[in-house]
PDB file of C-alpha atoms in Angstrom:
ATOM      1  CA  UNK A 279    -169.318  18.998 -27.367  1.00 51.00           C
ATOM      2  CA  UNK A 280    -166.331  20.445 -25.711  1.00 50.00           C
ATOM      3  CA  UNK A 281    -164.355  17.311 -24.143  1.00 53.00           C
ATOM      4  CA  UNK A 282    -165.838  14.562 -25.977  1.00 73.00           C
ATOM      5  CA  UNK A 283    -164.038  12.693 -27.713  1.00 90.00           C
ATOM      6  CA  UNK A 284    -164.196  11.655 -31.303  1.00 95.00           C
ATOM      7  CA  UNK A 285    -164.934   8.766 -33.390  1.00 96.00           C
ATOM      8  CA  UNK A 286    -163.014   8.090 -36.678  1.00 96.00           C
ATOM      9  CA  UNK A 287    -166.819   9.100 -38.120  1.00 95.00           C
ATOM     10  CA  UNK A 288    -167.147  12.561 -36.411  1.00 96.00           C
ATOM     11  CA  UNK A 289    -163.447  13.212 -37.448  1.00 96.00           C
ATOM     12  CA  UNK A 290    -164.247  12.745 -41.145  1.00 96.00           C
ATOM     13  CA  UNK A 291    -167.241  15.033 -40.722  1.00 95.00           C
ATOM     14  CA  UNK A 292    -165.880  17.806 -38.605  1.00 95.00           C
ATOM     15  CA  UNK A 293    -162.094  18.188 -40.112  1.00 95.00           C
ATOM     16  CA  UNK A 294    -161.584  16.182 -43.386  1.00 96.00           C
ATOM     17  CA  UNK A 295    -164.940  16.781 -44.588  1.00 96.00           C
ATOM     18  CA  UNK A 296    -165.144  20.652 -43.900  1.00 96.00           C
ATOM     19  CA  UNK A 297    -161.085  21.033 -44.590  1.00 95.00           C
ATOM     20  CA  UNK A 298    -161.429  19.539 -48.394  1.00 96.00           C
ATOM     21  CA  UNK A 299    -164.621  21.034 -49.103  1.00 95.00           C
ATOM     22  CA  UNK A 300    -163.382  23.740 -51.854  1.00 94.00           C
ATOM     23  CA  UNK A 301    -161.216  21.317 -54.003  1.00 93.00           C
ATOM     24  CA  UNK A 302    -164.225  18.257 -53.034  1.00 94.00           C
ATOM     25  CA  UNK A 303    -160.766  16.316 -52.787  1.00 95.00           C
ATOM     26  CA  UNK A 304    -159.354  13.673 -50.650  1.00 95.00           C
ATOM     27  CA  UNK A 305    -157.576  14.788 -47.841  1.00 95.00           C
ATOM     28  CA  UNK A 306    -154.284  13.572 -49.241  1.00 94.00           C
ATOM     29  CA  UNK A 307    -154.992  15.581 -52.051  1.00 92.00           C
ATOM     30  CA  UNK A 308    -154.907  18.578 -49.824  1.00 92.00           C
ATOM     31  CA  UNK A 309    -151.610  18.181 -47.910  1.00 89.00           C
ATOM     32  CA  UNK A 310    -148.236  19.430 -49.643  1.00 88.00           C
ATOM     33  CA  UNK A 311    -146.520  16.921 -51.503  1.00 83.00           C
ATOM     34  CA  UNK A 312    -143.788  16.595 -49.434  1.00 79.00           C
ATOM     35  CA  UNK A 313    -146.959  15.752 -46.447  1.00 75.00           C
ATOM     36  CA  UNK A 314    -147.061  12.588 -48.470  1.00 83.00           C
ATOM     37  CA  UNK A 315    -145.204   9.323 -48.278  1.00 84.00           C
ATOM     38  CA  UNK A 316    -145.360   5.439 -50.248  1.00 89.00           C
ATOM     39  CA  UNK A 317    -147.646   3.432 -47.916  1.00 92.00           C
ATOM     40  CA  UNK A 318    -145.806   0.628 -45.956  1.00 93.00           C
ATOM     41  CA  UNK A 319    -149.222  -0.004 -43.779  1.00 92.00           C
ATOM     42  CA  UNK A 320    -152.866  -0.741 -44.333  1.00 96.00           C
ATOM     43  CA  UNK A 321    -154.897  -0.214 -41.385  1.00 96.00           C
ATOM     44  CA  UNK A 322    -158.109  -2.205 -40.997  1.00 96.00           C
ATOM     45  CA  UNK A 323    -160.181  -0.402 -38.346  1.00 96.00           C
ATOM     46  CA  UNK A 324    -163.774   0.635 -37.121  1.00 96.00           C
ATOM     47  CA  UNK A 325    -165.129   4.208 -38.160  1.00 95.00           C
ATOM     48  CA  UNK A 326    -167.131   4.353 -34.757  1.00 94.00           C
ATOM     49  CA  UNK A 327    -163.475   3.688 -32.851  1.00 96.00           C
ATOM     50  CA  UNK A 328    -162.254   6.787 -30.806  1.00 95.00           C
ATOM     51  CA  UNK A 329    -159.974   8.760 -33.104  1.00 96.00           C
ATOM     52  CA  UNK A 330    -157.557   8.643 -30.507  1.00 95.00           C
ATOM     53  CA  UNK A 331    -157.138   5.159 -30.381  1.00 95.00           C
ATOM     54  CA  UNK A 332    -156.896   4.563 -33.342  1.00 96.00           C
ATOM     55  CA  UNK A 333    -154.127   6.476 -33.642  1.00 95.00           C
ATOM     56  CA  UNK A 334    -152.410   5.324 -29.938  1.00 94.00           C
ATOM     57  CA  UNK A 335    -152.465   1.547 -31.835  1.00 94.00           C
ATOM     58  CA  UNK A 336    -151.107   2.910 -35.247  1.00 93.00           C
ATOM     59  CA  UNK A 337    -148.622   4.349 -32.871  1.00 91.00           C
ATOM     60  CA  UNK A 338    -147.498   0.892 -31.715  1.00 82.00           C
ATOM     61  CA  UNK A 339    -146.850  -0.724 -35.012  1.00 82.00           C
ATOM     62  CA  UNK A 340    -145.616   2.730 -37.452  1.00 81.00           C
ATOM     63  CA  UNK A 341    -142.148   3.959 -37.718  1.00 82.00           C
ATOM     64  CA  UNK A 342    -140.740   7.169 -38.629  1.00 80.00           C
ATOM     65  CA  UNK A 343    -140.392   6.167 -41.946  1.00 84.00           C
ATOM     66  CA  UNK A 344    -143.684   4.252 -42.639  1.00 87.00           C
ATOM     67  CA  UNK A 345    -146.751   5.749 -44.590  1.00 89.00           C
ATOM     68  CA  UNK A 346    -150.352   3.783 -44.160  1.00 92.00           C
ATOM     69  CA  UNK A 347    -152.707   3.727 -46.171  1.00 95.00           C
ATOM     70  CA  UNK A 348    -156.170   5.297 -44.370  1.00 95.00           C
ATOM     71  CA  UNK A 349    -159.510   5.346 -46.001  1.00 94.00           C
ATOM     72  CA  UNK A 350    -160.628   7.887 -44.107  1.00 95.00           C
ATOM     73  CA  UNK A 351    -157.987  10.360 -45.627  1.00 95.00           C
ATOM     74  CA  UNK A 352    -156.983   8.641 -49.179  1.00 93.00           C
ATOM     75  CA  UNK A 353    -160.526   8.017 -50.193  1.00 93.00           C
ATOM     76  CA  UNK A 354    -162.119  11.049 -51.181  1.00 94.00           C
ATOM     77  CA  UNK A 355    -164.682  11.177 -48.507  1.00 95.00           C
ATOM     78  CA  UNK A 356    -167.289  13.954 -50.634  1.00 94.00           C
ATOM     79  CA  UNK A 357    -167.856  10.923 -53.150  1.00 91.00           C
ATOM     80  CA  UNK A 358    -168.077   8.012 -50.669  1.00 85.00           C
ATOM     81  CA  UNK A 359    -171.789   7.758 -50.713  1.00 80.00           C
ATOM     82  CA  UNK A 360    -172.419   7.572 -54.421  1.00 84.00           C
ATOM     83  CA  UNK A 361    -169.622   5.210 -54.529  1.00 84.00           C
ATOM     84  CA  UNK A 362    -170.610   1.413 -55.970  1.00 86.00           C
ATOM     85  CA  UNK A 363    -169.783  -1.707 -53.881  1.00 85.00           C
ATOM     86  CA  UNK A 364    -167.935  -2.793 -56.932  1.00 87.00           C
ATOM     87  CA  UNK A 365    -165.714   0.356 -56.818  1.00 86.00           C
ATOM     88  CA  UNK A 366    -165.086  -0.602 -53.474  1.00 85.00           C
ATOM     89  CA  UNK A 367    -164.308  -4.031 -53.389  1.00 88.00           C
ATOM     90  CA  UNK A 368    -161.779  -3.555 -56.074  1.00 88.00           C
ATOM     91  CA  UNK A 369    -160.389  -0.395 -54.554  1.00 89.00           C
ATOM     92  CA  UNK A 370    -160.083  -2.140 -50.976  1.00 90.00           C
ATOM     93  CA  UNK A 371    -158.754  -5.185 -52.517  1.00 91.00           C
ATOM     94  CA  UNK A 372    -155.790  -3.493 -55.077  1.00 93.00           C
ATOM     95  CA  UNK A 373    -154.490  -1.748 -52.534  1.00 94.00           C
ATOM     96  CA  UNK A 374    -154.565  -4.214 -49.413  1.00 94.00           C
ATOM     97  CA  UNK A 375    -153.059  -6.637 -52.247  1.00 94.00           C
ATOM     98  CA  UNK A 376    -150.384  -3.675 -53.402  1.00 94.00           C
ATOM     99  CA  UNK A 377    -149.525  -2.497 -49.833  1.00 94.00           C
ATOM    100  CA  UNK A 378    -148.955  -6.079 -48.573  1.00 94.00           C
ATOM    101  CA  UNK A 379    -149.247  -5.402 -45.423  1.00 93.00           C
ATOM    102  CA  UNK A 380    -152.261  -5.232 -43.178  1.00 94.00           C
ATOM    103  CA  UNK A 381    -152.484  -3.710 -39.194  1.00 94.00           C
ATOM    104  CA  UNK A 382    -156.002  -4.784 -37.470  1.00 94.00           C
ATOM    105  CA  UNK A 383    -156.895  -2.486 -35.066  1.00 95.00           C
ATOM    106  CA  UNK A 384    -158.144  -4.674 -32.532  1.00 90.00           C
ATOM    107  CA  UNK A 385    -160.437  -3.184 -28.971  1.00 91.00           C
ATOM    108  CA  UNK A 386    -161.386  -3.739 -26.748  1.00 90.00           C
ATOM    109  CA  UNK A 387    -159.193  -6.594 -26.550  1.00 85.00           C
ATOM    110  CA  UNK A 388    -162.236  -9.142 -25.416  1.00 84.00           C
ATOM    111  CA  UNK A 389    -164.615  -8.001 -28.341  1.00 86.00           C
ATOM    112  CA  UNK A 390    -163.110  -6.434 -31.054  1.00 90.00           C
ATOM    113  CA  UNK A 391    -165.570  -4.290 -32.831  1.00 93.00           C
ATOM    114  CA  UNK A 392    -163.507  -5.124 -36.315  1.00 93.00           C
ATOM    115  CA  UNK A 393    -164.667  -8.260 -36.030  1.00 90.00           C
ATOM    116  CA  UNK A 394    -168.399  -7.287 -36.217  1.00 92.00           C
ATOM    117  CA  UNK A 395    -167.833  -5.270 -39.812  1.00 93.00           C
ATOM    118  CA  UNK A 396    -167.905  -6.644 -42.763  1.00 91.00           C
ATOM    119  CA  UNK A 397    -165.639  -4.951 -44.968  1.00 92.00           C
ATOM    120  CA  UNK A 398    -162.730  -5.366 -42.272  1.00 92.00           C
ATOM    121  CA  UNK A 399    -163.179  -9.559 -42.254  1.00 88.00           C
ATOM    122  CA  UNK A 400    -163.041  -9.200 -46.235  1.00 88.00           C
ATOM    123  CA  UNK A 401    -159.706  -7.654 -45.507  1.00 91.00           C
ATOM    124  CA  UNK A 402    -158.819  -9.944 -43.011  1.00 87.00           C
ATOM    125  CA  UNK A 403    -159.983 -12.512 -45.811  1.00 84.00           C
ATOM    126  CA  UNK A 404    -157.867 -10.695 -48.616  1.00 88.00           C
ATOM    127  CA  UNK A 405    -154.747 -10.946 -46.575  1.00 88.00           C
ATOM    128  CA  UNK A 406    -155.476 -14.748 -45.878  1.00 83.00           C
ATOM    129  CA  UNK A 407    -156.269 -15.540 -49.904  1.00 84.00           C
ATOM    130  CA  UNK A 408    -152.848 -13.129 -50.976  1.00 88.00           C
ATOM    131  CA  UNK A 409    -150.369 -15.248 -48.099  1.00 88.00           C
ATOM    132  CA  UNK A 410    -150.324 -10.910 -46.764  1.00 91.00           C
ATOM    133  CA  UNK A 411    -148.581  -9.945 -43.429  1.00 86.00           C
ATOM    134  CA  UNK A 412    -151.444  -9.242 -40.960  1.00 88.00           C
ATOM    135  CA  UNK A 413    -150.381  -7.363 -37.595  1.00 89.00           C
ATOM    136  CA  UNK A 414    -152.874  -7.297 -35.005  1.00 89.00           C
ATOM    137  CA  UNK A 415    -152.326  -3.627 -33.203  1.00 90.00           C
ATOM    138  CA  UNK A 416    -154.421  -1.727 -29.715  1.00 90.00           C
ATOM    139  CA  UNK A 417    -154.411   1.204 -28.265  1.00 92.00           C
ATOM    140  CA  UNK A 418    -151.984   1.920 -25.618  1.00 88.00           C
ATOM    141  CA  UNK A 419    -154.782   2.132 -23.197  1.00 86.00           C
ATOM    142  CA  UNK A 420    -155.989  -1.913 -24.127  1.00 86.00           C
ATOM    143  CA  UNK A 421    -152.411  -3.065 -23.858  1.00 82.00           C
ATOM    144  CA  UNK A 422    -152.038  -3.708 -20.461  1.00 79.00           C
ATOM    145  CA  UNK A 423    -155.689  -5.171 -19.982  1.00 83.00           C
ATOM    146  CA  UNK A 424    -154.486  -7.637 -22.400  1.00 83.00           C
ATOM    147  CA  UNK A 425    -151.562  -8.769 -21.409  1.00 78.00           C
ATOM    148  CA  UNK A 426    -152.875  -9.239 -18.174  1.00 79.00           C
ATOM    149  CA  UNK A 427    -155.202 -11.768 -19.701  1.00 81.00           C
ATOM    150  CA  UNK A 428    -152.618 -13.263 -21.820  1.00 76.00           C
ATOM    151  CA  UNK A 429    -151.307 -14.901 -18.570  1.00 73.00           C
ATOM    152  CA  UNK A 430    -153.834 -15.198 -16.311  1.00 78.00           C
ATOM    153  CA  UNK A 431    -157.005 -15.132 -18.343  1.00 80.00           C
ATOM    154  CA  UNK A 432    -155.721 -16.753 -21.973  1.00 75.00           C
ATOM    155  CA  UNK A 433    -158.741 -18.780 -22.589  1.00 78.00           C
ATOM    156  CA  UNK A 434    -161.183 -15.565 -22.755  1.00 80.00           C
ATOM    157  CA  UNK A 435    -158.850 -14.374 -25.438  1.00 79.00           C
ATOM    158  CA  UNK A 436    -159.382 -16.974 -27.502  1.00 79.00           C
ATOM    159  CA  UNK A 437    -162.972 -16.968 -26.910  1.00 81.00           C
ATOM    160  CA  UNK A 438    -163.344 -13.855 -27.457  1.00 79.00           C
ATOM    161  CA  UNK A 439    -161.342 -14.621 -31.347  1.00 77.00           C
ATOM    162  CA  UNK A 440    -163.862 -17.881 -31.672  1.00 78.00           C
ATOM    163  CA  UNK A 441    -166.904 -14.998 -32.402  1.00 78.00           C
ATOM    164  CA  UNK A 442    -166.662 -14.278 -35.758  1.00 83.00           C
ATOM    165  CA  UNK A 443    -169.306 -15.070 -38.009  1.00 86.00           C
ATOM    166  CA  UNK A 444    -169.512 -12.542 -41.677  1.00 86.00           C
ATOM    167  CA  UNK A 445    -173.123 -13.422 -41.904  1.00 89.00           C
ATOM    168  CA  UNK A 446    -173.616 -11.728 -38.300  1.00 91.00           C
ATOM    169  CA  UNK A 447    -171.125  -8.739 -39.465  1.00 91.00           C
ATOM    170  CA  UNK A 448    -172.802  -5.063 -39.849  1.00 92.00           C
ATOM    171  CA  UNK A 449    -171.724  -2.723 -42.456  1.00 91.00           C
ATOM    172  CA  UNK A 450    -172.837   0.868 -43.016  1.00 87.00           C
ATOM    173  CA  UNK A 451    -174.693   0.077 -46.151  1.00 87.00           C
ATOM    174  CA  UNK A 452    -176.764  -2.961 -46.063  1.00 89.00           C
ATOM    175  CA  UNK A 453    -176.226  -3.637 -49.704  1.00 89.00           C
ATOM    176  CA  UNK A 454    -172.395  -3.563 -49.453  1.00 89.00           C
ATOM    177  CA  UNK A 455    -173.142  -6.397 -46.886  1.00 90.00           C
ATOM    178  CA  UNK A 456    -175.400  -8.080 -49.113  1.00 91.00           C
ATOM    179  CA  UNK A 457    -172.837  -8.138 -51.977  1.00 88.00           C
ATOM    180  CA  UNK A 458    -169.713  -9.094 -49.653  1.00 88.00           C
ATOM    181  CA  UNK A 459    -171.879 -12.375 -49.068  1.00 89.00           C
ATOM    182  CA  UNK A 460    -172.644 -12.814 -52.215  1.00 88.00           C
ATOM    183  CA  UNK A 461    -169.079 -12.152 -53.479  1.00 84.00           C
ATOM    184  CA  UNK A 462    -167.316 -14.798 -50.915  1.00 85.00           C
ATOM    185  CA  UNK A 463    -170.217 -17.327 -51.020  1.00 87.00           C
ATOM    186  CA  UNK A 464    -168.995 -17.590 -54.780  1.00 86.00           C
ATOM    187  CA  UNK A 465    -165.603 -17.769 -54.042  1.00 83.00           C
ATOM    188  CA  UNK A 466    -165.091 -19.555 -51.076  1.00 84.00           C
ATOM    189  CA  UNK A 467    -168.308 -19.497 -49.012  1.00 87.00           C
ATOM    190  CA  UNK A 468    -169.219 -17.693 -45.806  1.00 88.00           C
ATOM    191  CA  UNK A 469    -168.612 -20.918 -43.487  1.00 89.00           C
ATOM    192  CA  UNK A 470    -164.962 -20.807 -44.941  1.00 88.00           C
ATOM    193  CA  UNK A 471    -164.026 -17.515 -44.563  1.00 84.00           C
ATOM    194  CA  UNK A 472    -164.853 -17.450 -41.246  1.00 87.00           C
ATOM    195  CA  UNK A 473    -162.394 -20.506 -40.460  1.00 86.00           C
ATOM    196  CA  UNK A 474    -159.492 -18.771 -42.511  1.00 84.00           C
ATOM    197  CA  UNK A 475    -160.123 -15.503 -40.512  1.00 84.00           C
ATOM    198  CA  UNK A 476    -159.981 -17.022 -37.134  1.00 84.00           C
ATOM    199  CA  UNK A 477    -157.252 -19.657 -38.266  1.00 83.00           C
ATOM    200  CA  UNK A 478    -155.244 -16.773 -38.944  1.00 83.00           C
ATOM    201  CA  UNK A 479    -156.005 -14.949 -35.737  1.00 83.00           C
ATOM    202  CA  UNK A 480    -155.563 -18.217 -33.582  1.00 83.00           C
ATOM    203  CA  UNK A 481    -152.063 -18.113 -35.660  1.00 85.00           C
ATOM    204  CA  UNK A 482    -151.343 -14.221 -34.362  1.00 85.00           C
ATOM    205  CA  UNK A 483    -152.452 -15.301 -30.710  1.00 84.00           C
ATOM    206  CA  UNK A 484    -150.406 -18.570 -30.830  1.00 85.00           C
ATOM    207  CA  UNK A 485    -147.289 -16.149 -31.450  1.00 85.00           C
ATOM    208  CA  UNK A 486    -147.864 -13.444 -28.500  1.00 84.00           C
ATOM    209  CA  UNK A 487    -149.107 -16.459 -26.237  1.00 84.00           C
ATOM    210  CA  UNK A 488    -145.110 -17.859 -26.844  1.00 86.00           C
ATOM    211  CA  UNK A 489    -143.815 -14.477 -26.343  1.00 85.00           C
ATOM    212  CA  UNK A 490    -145.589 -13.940 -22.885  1.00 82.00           C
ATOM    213  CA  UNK A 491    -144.752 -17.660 -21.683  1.00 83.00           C
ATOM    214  CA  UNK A 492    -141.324 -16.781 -22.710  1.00 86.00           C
ATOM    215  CA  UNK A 493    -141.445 -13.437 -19.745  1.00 83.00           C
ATOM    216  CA  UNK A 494    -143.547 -16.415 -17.939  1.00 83.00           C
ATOM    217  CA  UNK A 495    -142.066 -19.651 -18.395  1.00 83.00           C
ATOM    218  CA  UNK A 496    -143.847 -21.298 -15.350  1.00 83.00           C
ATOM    219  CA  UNK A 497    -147.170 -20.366 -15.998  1.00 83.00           C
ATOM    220  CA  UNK A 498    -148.740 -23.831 -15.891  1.00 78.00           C
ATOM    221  CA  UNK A 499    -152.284 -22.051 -16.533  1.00 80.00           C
ATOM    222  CA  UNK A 500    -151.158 -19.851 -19.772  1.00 82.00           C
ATOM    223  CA  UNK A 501    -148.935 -23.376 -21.209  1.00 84.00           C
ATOM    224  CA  UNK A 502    -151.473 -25.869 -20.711  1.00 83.00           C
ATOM    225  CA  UNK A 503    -153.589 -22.944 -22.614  1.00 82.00           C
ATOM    226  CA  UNK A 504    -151.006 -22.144 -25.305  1.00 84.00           C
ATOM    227  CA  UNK A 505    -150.900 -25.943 -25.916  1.00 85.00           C
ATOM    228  CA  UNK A 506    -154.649 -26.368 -26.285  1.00 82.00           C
ATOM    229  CA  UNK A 507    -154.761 -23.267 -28.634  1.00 81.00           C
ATOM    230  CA  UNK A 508    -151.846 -25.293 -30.862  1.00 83.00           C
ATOM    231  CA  UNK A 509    -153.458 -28.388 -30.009  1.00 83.00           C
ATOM    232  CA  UNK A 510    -156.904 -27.341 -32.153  1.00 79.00           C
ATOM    233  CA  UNK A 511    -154.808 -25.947 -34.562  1.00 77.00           C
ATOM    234  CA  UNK A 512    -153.340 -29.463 -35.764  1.00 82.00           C
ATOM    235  CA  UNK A 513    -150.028 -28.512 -33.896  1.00 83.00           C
ATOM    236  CA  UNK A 514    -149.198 -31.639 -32.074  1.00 83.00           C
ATOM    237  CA  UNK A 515    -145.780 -31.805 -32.510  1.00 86.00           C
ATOM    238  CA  UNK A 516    -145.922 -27.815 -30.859  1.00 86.00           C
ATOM    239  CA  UNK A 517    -148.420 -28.657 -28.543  1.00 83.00           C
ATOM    240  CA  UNK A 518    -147.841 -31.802 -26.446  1.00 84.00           C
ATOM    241  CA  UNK A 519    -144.331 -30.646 -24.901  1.00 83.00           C
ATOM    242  CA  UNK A 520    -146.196 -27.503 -23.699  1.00 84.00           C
ATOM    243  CA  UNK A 521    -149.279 -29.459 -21.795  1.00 82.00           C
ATOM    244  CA  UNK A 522    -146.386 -32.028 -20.985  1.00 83.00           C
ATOM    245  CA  UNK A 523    -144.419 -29.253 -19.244  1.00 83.00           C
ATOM    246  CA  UNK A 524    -147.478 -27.918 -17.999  1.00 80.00           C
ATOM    247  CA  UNK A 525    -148.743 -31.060 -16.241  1.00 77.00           C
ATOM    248  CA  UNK A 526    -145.190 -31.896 -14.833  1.00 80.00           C
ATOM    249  CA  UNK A 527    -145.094 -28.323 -13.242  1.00 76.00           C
ATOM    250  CA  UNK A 528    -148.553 -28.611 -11.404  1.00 70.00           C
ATOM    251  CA  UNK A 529    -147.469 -32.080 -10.071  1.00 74.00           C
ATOM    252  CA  UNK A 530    -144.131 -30.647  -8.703  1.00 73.00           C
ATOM    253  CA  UNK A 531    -145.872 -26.843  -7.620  1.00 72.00           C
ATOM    254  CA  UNK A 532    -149.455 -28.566  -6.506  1.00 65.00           C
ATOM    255  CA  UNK A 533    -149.562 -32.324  -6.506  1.00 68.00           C
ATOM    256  CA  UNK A 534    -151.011 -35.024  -7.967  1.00 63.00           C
ATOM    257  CA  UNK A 535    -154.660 -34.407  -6.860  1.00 59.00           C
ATOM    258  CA  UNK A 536    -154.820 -31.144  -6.956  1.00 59.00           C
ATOM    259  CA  UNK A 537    -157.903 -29.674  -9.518  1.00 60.00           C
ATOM    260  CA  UNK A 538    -155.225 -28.003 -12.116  1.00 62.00           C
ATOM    261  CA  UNK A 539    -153.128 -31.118 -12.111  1.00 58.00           C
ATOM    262  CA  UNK A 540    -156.512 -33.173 -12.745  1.00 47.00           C
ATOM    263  CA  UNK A 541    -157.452 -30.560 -15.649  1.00 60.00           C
ATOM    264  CA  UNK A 542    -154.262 -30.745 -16.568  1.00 55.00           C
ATOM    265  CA  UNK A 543    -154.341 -34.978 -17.142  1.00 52.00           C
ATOM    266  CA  UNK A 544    -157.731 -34.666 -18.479  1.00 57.00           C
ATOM    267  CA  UNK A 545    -156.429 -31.947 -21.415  1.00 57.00           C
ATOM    268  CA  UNK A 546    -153.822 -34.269 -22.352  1.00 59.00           C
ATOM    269  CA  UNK A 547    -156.027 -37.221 -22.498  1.00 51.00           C
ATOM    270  CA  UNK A 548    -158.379 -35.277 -24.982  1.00 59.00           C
TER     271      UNK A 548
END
């Protein structure tokens, strides 16, 4: 309907779909060769995201110069449904793998929908097997939600990252989950890959909880935070000047006795 916007889904069906339908080619396939550059990007998103925002958090990460590799419009989407989970996997897996780098879309911010699918964690889980760059990008419109929450809300971020579980994880076609289980339980196991996936998110919001502390530097809340986050992540070393400097500033800003000073004791006794 007029207004509405689109999903990544509706997009495929309403202009990729309809605009290769003569050649039954990818859309790639259909743009002039000079339309076409060497992808520098993988994006890992959700086909029931907004179009739009989608493309506002490609927007954030993508240069002038940067092609990215997007199923939507490098698979050929006419031959999607007959195509095997084995075709898949190994097509999904050569070219995450031959890109080398990865961009998660990630929204909303405090329950990413990428999390819930199951071939976007097996990318997740490529990158983490291959030692592969992963960038975690939003949508203009999340950004300020989240940084807002990197300083005064940090914990529900990384609650928020603690929810991932493959076994919970939809997927369009049930058997394509069925066989992404199957396929990591004999590799690694399910249990694992869930630990390596949020290890390596944990790792990404470790690194933008240190750049917003730097803009913040006496945010007691969002260091004792950052230094818990580190802290379950085996960082001592990192960790224990943080909650340090974080209990020394809510003794000097709130006193001894005050709750956050308490919390703050109590954090470094754990």
């Amino acid at each position: 309907a007029a207004g509405e916007q689109l999903t990544t889904a509706d997009v495929c069906g309403e202009i990729v779909k309809p605009h290769t339908l003569e050649r039954k080619c990818s859309y790639v396939h259909a743009l002039p060769a000079e339309g076409i550059a060497p992808a520098t990007f993988y994006a890992s998103h959700a086909w029931k995201y907004f179009f739009a925002d989608v493309v506002s958090a490609l927007e954030q990460a993508v240069g002038d110069d940067d092609g990215i590799w997007f199923c939507m419009l490098i698979n050929n989407q006419h031959e999607t449904v007959s195509m095997t989970y084995e075709f898949l996997e190994g097509e999904f897996r050569r070219n995450v793998e031959s890109v080398g780098r990865v961009v998660l879309v990630f929204a909303p911010w405090n329950g990413p929908v990428t999390l819930t699918r199951a071939w976007c964690l097996f990318e997740i889980f490529v990158c983490v097997q291959r030692g592969i760059e992963l960038e975690v990008i939003m949508p203009a419109a999340q950004m300020a939600n989240f940084a807002r929450a990197l300083v005064d809300d940090f914990d529900s971020i990384a609650a928020a990252l603690s929810r991932i579980a493959l076994d919970e994880a939809e997927a369009t076609k049930p058997e394509d989950k069925a066989n992404i289980l199957r396929a990591v339980e004999a590799s690694v196991g399910v249990g694992e890959l869930d630990k390596q996936v949020l290890h390596e998110l944990r790792a990404w919001l470790a690194r933008v909880g240190g750049d917003a502390l730097a803009t913040d530097p006496d945010n007691w809340g969002l260091t004792m935070a950052l230094g818990r986050l580190l802290q379950d992540q085996g960082k001592l070393v990192e960790a224990l000047p943080l909650m340090m400097r974080a209990l020394q500033g809510c003794e000097e800003q709130l006193g001894a006795s005050h709750p956050d000073t308490l919390g703050s004791v109590n954090n470094l006794a754990s």
